[in-house]
Coordinates of C-alpha atoms in Angstrom, one line a residue:
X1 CA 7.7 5.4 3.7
X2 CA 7.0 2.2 5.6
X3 CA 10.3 2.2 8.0
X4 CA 8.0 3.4 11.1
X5 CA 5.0 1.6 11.0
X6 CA 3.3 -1.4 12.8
X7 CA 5.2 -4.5 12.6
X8 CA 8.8 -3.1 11.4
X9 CA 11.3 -4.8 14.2
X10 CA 14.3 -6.2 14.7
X11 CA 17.0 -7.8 13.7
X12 CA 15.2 -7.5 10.4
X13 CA 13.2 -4.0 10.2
X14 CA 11.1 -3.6 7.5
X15 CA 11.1 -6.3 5.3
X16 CA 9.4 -6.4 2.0
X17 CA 11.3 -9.1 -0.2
X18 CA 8.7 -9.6 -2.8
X19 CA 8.2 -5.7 -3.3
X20 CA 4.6 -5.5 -2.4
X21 CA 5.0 -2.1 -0.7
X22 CA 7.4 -0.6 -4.1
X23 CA 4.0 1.3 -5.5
X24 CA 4.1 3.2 -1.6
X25 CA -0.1 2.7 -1.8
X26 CA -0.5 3.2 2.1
X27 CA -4.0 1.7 2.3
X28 CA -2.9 -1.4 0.7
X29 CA 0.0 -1.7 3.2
X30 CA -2.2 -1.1 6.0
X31 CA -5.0 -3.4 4.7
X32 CA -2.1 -5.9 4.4
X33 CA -1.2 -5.6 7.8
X34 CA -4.8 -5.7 9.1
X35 CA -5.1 -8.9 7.7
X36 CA -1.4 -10.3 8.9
X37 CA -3.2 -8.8 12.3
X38 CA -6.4 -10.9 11.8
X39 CA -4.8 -14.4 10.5
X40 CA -2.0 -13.8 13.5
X41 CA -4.8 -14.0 15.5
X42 CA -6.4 -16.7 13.9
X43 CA -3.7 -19.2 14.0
X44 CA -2.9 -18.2 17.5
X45 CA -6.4 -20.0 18.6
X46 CA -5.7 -22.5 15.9
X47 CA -2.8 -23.9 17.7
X48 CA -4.1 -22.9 21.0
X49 CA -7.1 -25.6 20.0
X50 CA -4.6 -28.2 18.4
X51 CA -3.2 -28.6 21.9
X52 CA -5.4 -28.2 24.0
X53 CA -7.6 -31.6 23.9
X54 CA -4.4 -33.5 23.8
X55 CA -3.3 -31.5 26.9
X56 CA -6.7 -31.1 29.2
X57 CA -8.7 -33.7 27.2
X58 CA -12.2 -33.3 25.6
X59 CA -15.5 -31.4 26.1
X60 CA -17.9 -33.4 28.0
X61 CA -21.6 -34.1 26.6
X62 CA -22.7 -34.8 23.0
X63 CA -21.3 -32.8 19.6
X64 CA -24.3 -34.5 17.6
X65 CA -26.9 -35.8 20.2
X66 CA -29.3 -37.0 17.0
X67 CA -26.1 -39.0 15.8
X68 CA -24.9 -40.1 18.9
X69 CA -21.4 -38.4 18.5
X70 CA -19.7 -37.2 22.2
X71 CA -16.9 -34.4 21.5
X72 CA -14.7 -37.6 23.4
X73 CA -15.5 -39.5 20.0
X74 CA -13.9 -36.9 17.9
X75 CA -10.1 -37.2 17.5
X76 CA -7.4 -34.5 17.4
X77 CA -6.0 -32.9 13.8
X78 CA -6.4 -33.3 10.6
X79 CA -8.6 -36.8 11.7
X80 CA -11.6 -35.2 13.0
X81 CA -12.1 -33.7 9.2
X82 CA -14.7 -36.4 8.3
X83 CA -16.0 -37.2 11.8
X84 CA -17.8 -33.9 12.2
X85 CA -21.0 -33.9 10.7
X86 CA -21.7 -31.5 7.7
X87 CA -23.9 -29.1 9.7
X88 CA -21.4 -29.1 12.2
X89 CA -18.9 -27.7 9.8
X90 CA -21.7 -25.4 8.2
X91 CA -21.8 -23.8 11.7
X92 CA -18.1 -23.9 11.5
X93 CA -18.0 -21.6 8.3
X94 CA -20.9 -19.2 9.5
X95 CA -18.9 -18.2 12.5
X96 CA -15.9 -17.5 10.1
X97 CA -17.9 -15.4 8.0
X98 CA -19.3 -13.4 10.9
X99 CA -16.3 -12.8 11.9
X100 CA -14.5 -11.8 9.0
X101 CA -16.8 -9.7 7.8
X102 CA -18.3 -8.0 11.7
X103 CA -14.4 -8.0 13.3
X104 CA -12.1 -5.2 12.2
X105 CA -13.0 -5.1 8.3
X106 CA -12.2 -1.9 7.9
X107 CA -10.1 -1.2 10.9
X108 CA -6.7 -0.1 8.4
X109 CA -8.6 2.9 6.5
X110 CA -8.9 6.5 7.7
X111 CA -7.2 7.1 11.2
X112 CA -7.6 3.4 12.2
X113 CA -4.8 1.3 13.8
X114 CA -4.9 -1.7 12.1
X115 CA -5.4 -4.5 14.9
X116 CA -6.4 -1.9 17.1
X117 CA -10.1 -3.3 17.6
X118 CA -10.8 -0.9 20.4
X119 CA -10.4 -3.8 22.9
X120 CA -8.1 -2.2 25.6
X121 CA -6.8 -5.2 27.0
X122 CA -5.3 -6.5 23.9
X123 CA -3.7 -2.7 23.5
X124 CA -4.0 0.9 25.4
X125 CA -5.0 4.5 25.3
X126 CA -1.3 5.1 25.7
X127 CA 0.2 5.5 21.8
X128 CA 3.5 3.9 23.1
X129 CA 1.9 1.0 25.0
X130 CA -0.4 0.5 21.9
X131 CA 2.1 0.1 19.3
X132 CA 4.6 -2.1 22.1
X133 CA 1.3 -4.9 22.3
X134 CA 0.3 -4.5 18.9
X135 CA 4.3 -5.3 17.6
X136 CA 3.9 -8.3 20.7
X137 CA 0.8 -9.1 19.1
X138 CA 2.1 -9.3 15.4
X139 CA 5.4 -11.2 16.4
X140 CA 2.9 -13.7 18.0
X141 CA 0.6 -13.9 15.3
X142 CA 3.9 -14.5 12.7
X143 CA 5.4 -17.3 14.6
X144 CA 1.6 -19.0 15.0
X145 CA 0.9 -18.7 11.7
X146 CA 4.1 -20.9 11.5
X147 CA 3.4 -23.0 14.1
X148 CA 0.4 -24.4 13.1
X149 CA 1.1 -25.0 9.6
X150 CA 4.3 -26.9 11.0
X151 CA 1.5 -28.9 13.2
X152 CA -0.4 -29.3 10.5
X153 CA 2.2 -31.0 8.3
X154 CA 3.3 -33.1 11.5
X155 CA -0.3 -34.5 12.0
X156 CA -0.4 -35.3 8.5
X157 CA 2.8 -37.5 8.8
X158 CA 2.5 -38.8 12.2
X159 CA -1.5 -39.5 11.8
X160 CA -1.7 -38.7 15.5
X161 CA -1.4 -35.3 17.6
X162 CA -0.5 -37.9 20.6
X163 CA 3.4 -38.5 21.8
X164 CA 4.3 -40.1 18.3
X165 CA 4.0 -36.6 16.9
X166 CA 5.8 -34.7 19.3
X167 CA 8.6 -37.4 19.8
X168 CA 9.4 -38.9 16.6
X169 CA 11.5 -41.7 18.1
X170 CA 8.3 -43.7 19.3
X171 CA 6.0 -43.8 16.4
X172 CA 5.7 -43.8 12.5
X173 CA 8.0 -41.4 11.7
X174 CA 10.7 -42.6 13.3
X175 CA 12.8 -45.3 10.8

C-alpha cells in the first residue's frame, strides 16, 4: 500500500524493517513522513550551522551585551552548551516551539503533501517535479540527520570542531 509513496527509492524501495507501516494506517504513515520531512530539515541547518563558524568565522557584535559575551566568545559544538546564557537558550526553545507547532503541523492529513509547505522553491506546481525535490529533499534530510549525529559524537570525543576533529591524526583522538 505504501510501495508508491514519498520517500520509497532505490536501491532499497520501501523499507519498513521494524513493521511500523504492517496496520496500513495511511495517516500515521504520512504523519511519519511529515515529521522524517521536518527533522530532515532540521538537521540539514544543524550541520549547515556546525560548520559554518569554523568555516567563515563568527557573528560580529555582542550575543549578551549586559554580560559582556561577543558571539566570537562562544565556541563551536557541544562547548558552547554552558556559555550561552539561560535566556539565550529560552529564546532558543521559543523559536522551536513556533516552529513546530506554526510550520507544516498538519501538512500529512487530508490532500496534503507531506513536506509540501507551499513554498515553490523548495518543490513545484508540476506533480512530477514536486515528488523528484521532495524524494531530493528527503534523501538529504536522511543523510543529515546522520551527519550531524556523527558530528555530534566527534565533538564529543575530539572536544574541538577545529582540524583535530576532522583529521584525527593531529589531536586527541589520535593514539
Amino acid at each position: 500500500a505504501f510501495e508508491d509513496e514519498l520517500g520509497v527509492q532505490a536501491p532499497l524501495g520501501f523499507w519498513d524493517p521494524l513493521g511500523f507501516t504492517d496496520d496500513g494506517d495511511m495517516e500515521a504513515y504520512r504523519r511519519r513522513r511529515s515529521v522524517e520531512f521536518k527533522h530532515g530539515r532540521i538537521a540539514m541547518l544543524a550541520t549547515m550551522g556546525f560548520i559554518t563558524p569554523e568555516v567563515a568565522g563568527h557573528w560580529p557584535g555582542y550575543l549578551s551585551p549586559s554580560l559582556g559575551l561577543k558571539f566570537a566568545d562562544i565556541p563551536s559544538g557541544l562547548q558552547a552548551l554552558p556559555v550561552v546564557p539561560m535566556l539565550g537558550w529560552a529564546q532558543i526553545l521559543l523559536y522551536f516551539g513556533l516552529i513546530e507547532f506554526t510550520g507544516g503541523f498538519e501538512d500529512y492529513r487530508q490532500e496534503g503533501t507531506p513536506g509540501d509547505y507551499g513554498w515553490k522553491v523548495l518543490t513545484s506546481s508540476d506533480p512530477i517535479d514536486r515528488r523528484r525535490k521532495l524524494n531530493a529533499d528527503l534523501a538529504n534530510g536522511r543523510l543529515a540527520m546522520f551527519a550531524i549525529m556523527a558530528m555530534l559524537f566527534q565533538n564529543g570525543l575530539a572536544k574541538t570542531t577545529g582540524p583535530a576533529m576532522w583529521i584525527p591524526t593531529i589531536g586527541p583522538l589520535h593514539p
